[in-house]
GROMACS .gro file of C-alpha atoms in nm:
model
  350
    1UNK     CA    1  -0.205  -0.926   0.825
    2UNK     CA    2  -0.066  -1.082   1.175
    3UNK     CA    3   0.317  -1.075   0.985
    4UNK     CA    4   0.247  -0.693   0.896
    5UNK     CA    5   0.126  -0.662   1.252
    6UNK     CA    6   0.446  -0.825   1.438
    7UNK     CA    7   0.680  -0.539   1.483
    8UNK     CA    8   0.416  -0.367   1.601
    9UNK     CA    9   0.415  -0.686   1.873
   10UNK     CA   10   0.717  -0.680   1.962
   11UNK     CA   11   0.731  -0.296   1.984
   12UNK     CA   12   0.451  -0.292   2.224
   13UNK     CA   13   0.598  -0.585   2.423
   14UNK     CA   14   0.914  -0.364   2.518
   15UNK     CA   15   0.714  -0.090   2.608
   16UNK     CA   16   0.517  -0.312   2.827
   17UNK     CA   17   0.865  -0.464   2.964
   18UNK     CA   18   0.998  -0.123   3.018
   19UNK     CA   19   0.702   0.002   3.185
   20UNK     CA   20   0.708  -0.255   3.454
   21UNK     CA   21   1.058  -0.241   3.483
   22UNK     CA   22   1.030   0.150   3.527
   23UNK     CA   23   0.698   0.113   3.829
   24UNK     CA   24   0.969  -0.182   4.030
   25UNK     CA   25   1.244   0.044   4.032
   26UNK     CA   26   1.077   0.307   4.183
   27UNK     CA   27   1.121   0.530   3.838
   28UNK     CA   28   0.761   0.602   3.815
   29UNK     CA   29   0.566   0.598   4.170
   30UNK     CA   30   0.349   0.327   4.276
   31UNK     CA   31   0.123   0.471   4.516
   32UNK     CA   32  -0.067   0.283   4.829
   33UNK     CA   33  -0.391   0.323   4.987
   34UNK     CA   34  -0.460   0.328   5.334
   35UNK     CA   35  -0.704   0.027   5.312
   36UNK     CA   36  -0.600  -0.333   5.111
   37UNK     CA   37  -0.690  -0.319   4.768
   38UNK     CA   38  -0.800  -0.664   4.571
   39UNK     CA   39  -0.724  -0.607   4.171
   40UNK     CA   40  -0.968  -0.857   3.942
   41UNK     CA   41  -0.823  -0.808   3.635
   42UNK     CA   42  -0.705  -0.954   3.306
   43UNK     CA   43  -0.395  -1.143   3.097
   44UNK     CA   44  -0.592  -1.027   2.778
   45UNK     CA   45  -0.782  -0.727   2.623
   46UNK     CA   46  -1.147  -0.827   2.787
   47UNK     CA   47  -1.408  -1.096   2.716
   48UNK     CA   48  -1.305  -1.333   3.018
   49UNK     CA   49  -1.607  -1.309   3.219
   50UNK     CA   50  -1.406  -1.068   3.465
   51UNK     CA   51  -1.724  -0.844   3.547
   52UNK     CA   52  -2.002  -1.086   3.716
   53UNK     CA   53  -1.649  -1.226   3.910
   54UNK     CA   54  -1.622  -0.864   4.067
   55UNK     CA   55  -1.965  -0.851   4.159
   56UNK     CA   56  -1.904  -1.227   4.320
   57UNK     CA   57  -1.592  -1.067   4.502
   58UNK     CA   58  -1.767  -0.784   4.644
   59UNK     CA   59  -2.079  -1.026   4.769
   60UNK     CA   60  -1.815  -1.235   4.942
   61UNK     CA   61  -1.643  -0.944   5.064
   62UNK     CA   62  -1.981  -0.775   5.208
   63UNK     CA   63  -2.100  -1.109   5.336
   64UNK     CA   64  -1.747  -1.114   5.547
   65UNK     CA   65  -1.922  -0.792   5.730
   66UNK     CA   66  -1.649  -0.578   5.501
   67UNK     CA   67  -1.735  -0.255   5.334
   68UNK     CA   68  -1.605  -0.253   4.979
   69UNK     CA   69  -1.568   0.044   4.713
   70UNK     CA   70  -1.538  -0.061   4.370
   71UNK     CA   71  -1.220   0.141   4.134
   72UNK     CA   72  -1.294   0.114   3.820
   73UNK     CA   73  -1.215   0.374   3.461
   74UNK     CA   74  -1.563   0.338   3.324
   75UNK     CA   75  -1.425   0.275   2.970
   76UNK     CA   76  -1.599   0.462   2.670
   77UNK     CA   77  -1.791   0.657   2.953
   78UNK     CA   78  -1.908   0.997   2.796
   79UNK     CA   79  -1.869   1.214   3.082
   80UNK     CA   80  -1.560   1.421   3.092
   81UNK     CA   81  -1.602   1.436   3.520
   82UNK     CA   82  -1.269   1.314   3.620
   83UNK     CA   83  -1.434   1.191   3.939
   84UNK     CA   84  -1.731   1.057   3.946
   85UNK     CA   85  -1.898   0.872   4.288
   86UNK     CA   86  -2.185   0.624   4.251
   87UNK     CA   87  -2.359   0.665   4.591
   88UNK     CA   88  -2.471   0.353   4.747
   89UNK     CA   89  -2.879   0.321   4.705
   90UNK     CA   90  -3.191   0.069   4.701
   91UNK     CA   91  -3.274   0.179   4.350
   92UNK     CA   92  -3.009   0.268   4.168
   93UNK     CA   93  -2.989   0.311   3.761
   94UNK     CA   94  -2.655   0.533   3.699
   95UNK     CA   95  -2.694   0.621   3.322
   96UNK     CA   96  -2.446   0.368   3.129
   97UNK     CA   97  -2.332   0.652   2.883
   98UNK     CA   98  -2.199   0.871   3.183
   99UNK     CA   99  -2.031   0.623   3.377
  100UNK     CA  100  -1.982   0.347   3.107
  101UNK     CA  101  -2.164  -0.012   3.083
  102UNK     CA  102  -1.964  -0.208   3.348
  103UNK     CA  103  -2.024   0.070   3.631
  104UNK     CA  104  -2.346   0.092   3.574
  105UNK     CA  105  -2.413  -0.298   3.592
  106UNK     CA  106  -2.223  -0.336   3.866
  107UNK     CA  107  -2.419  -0.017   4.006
  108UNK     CA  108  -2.762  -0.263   3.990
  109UNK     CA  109  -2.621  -0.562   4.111
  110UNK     CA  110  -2.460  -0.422   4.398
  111UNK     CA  111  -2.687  -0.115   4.537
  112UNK     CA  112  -2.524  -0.176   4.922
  113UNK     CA  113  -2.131  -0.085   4.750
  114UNK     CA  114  -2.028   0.249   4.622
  115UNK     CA  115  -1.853   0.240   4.280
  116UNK     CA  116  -1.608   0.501   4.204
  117UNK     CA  117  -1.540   0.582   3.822
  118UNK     CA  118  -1.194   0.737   3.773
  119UNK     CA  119  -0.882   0.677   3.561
  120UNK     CA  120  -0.675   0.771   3.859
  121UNK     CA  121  -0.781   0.477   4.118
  122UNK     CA  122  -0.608   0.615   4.377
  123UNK     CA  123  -0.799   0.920   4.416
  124UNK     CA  124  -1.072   0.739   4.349
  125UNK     CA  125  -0.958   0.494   4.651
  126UNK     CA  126  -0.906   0.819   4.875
  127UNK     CA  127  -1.265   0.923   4.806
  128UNK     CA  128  -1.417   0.635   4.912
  129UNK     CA  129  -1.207   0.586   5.257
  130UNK     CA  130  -1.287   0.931   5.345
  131UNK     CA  131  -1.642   0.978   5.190
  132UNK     CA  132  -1.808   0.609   5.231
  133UNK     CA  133  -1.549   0.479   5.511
  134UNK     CA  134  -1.441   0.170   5.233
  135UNK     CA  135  -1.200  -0.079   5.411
  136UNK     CA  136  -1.124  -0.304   5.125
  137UNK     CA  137  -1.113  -0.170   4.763
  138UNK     CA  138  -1.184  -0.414   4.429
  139UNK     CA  139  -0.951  -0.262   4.171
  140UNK     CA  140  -1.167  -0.364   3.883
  141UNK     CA  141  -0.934  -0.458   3.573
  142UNK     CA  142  -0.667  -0.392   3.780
  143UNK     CA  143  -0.384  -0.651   3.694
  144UNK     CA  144  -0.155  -0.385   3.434
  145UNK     CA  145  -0.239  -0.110   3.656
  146UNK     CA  146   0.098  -0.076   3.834
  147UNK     CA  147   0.030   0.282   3.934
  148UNK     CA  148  -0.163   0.148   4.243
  149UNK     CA  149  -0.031  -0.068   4.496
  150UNK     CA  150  -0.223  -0.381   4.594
  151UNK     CA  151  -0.212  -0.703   4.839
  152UNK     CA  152  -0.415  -0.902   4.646
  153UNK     CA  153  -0.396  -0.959   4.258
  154UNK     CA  154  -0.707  -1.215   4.097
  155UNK     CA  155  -0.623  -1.306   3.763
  156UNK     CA  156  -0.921  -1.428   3.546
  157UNK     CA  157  -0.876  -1.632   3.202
  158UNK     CA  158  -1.099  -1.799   2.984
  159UNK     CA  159  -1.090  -2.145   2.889
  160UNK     CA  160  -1.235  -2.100   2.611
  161UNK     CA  161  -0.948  -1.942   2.467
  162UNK     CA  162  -0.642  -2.099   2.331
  163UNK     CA  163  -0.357  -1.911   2.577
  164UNK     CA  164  -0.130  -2.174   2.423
  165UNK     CA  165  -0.165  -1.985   2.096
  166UNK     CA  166  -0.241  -1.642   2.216
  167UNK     CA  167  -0.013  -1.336   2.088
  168UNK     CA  168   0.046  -0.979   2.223
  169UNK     CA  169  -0.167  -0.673   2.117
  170UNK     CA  170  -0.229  -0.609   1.797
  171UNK     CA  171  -0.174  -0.886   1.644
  172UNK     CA  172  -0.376  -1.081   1.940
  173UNK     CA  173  -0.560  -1.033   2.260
  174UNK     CA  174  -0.255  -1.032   2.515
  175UNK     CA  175  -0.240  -0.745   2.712
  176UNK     CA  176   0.101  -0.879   2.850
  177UNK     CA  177   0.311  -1.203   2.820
  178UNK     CA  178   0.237  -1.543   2.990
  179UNK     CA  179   0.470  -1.458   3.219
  180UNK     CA  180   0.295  -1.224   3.380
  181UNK     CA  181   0.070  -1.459   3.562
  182UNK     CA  182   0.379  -1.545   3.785
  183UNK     CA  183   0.292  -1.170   3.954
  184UNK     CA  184  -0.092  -1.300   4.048
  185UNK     CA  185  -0.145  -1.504   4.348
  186UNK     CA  186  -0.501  -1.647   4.331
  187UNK     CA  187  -0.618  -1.733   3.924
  188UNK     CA  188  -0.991  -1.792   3.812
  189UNK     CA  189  -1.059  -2.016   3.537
  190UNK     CA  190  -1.346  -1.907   3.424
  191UNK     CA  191  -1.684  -2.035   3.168
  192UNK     CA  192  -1.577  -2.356   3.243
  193UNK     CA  193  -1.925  -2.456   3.153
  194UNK     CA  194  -1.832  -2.446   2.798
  195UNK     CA  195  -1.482  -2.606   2.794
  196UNK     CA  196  -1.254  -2.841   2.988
  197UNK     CA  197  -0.982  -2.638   3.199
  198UNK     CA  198  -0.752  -2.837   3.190
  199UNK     CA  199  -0.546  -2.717   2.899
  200UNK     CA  200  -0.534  -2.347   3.058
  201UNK     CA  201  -0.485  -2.540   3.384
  202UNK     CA  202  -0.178  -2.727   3.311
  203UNK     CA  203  -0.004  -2.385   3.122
  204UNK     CA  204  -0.100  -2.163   3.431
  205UNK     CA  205   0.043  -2.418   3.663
  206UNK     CA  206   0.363  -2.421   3.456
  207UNK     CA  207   0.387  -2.066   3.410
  208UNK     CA  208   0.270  -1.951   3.807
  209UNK     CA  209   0.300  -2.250   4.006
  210UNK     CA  210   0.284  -1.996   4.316
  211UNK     CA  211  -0.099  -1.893   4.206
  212UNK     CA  212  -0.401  -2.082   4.355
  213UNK     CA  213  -0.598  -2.143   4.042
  214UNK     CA  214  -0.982  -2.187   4.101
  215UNK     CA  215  -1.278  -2.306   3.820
  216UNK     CA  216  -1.591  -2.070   3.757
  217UNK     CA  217  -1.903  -2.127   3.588
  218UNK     CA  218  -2.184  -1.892   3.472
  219UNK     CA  219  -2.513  -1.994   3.599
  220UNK     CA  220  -2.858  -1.797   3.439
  221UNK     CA  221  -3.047  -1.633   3.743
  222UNK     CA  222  -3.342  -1.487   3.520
  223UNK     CA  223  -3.431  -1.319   3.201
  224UNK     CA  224  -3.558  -0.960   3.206
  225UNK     CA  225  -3.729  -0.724   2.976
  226UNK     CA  226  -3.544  -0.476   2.880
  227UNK     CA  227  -3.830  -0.200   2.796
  228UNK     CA  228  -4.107  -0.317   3.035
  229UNK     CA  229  -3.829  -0.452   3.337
  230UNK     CA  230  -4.097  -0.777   3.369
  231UNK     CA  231  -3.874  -1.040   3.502
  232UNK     CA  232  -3.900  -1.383   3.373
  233UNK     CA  233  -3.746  -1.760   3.502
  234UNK     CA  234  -3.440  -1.868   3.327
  235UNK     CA  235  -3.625  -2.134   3.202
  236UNK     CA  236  -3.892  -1.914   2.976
  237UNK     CA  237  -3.854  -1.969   2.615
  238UNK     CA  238  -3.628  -2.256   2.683
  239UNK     CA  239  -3.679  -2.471   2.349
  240UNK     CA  240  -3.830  -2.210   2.150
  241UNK     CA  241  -3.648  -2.034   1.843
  242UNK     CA  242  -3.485  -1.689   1.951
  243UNK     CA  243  -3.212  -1.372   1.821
  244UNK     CA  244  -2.947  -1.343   2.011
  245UNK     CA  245  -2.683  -1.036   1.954
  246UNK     CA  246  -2.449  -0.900   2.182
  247UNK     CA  247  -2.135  -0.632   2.171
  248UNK     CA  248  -1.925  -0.746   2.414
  249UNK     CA  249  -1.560  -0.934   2.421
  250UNK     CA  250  -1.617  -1.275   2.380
  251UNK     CA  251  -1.973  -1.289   2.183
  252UNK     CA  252  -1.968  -1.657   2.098
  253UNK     CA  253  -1.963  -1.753   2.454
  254UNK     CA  254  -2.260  -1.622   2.549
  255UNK     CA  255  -2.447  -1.755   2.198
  256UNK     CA  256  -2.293  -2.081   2.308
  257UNK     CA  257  -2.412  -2.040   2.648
  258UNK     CA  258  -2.736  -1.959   2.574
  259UNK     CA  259  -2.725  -2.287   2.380
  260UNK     CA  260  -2.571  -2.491   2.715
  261UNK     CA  261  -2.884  -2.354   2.915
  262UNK     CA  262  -3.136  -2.477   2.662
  263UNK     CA  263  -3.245  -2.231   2.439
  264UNK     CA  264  -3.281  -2.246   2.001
  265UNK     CA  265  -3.047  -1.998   1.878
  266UNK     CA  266  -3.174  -1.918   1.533
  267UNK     CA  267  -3.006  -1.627   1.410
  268UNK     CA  268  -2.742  -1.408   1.583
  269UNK     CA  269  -2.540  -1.082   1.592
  270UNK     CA  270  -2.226  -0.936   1.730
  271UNK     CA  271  -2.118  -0.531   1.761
  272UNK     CA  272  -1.831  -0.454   1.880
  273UNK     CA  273  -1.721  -0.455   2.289
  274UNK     CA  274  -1.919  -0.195   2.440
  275UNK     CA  275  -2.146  -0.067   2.161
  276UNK     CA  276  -2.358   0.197   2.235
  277UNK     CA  277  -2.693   0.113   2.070
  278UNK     CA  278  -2.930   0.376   1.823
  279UNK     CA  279  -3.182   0.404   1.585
  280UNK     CA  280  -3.016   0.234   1.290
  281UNK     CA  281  -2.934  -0.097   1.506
  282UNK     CA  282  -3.323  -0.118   1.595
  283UNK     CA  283  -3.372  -0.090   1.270
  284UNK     CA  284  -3.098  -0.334   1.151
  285UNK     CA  285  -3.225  -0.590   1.436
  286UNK     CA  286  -3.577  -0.551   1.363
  287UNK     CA  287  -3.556  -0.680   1.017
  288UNK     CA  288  -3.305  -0.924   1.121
  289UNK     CA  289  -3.603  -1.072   1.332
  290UNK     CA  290  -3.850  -1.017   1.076
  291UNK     CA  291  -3.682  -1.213   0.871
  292UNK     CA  292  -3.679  -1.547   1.095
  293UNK     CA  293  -4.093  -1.639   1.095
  294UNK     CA  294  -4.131  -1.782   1.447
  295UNK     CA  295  -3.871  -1.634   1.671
  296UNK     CA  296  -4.040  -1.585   2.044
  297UNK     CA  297  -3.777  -1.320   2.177
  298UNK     CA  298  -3.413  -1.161   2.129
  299UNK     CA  299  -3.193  -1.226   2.409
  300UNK     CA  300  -2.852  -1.021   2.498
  301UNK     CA  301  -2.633  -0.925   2.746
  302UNK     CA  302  -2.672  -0.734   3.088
  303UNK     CA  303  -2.391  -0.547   2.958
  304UNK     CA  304  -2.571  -0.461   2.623
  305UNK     CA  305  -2.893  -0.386   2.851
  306UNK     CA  306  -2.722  -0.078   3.016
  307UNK     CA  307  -2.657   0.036   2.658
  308UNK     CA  308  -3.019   0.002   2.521
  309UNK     CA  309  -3.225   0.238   2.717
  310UNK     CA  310  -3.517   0.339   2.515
  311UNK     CA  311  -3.384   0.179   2.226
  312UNK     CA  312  -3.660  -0.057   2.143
  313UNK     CA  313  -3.940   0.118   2.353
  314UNK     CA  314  -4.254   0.087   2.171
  315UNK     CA  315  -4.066  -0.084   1.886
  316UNK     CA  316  -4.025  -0.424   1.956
  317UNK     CA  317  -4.251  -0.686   1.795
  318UNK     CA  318  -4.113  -0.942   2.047
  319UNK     CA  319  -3.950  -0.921   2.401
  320UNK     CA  320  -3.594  -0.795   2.447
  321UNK     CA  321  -3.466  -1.018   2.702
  322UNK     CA  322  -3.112  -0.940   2.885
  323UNK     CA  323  -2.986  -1.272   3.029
  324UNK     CA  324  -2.899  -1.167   3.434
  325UNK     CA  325  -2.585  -1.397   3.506
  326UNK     CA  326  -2.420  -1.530   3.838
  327UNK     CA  327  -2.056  -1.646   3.857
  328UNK     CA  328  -2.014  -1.932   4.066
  329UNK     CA  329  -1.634  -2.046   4.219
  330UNK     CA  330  -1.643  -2.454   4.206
  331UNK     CA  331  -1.423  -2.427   4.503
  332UNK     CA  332  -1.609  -2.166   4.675
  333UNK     CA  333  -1.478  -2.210   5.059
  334UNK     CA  334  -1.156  -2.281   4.966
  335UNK     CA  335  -1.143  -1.885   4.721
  336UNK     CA  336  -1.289  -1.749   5.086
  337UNK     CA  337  -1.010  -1.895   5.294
  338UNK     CA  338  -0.741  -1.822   5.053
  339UNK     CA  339  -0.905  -1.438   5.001
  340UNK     CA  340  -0.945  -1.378   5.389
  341UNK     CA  341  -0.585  -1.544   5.439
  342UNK     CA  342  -0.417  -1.284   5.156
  343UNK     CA  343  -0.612  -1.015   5.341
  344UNK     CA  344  -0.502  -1.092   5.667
  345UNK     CA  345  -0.133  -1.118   5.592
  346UNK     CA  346  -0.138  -0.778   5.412
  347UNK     CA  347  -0.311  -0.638   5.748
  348UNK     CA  348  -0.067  -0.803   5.939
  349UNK     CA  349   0.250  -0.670   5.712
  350UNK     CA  350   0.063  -0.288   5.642
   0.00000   0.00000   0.00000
């Protein structure tokens, strides 16, 4: 299938070449913002662990006494608004299906930052200077998104994945070539829980030897129910036989990291990234369980939480737990310095 799938490759890599080649030569505009915008974004089509690294930028960013909007396209949203504004708010639950999954996850963990859902981020970026006074913007997948201008470009890979080996869209994951990482100036190796950097590491330093590169980890902050919203410690059910299923990018890291924090994995399930969840799946997943005498709970995603509402309300013969993650930076002072410092210079030079 991959040799049927190679002109298509190579196709899509000139278009991709052109297309950057048209935004530097001024051919098609590259627009700027009045305030610095930060662009987390990706070398390949999802699954890095980019998501809970935004929500760790805009902590930092908010703990610097900064006041950060999030841009983001709210992929697979529903809604047909071409603008939509997620107003900042103690209690906030945006519905996943009008904003899409990562919005609305980002919308709970960070109830102090507005999030703006638009596939033109620079309107977004103009609402929320002139609505919610935003000086910094997080460009969320931002790295192929050449139509906005930005000082400071975050790059996160997986280490989990063999880059060494990777091949453009369709026949692999790569959004653009390796070369591409010589545009990013700060790189985030992340889930390096579950695999040693240093493979990645030594290609990226090859490749972008310009690029501070930095190691991430995901760390389990608690489980919570996803009908009832009872919160339990990340250690509850450690030990004890449970269903995992996700529908997200990279599905066998988070079976394997449920594994790394302790837990029995004894069946599992993957949907595809960003699955909306019905009827048939409870139904599917129900039996699934029934099947496995014993289990204690099903564990997913916070991403597949925001896509389960009422799913398995009143249904569920055992908790549905979603796993509530934190990204932590190894070298944590050092990615502040070197953010402040890239944000300073473009201040300096705006």
């Amino acid at each position: 299938m991959s040799r049927i799938l190679m002109p298509l490759a190579a196709g899509y890599k000139l278009v991709t070449a052109l297309r950057g080649t048209a935004y530097r030569r001024g051919l098609l505009k590259t627009r700027r913002l009045s305030r610095p915008v930060v662009s987390v974004g990706n070398l390949t089509a999802g699954g890095t662990g980019k998501t809970p690294l935004v929500a760790y930028v805009a902590e930092l960013l908010v703990k610097r006494g900064l006041k950060p909007s999030i841009l983001t396209r709210g992929y697979r949203r529903q809604s047909t608004e071409k603008l939509i504004a997620v107003e900042p708010a103690a209690e906030r639950a945006p519905d996943a299906r009008q904003i899409g999954d990562e919005p609305a996850l980002l919308a709970r963990k960070l109830p102090q930052v507005p999030i703006i859902v638009s596939a033109d981020r620079y309107r977004a970026g103009r609402m929320a200077e002139s609505r919610f006074n935003a000086d910094v913007h997080i460009l969320d997948d931002g790295f192929q998104h050449w139509a906005l201008a930005r000082e400071v470009d975050i790059v996160v890979l997986d280490v989990t994945q063999n880059l060494s080996r990777a091949r453009l869209l369709p026949v692999g994951r790569l959004r653009e070539p390796l070369e591409a990482l010589q545009r990013a100036g700060m790189i985030i190796l992340s889930r390096t829980e579950l695999a040693d950097p240093a493979p990645v590491e030594s290609l990226v330093r090859k490749i972008a030897p310009q690029a501070k590169v930095f190691h991430a980890a995901t760390r389990l902050c608690e489980l919570v129910d996803v009908n009832s919203g009872r919160i339990y410690p990340a250690g509850a059910y450690q030990g004890e036989p449970v269903y995992a299923f996700c529908g997200i990018g990279n599905p066998q890291a988070f079976f394997d990291d449920l594994k790394a924090w302790g837990f029995s994995v004894a069946g599992q399930r993957t949907f595809r990234d960003h699955h909306r969840y019905g009827a048939m799946d409870q139904r599917h997943l129900t039996l699934a369980v029934r099947e496995l005498p014993g289990l204690r709970a099903c564990f997913t995603t916070e991403k597949d939480a925001q896509n389960l509402r009422d799913v398995f309300r009143g249904t569920s013969e055992i908790p549905v737990l979603s796993c509530t993650i934190r990204a932590e930076v190894r070298e944590a002072e050092a990615f502040e310095s070197e953010l402040d410092e890239q944000l300073r210079l473009a201040k300096a030079t705006g």
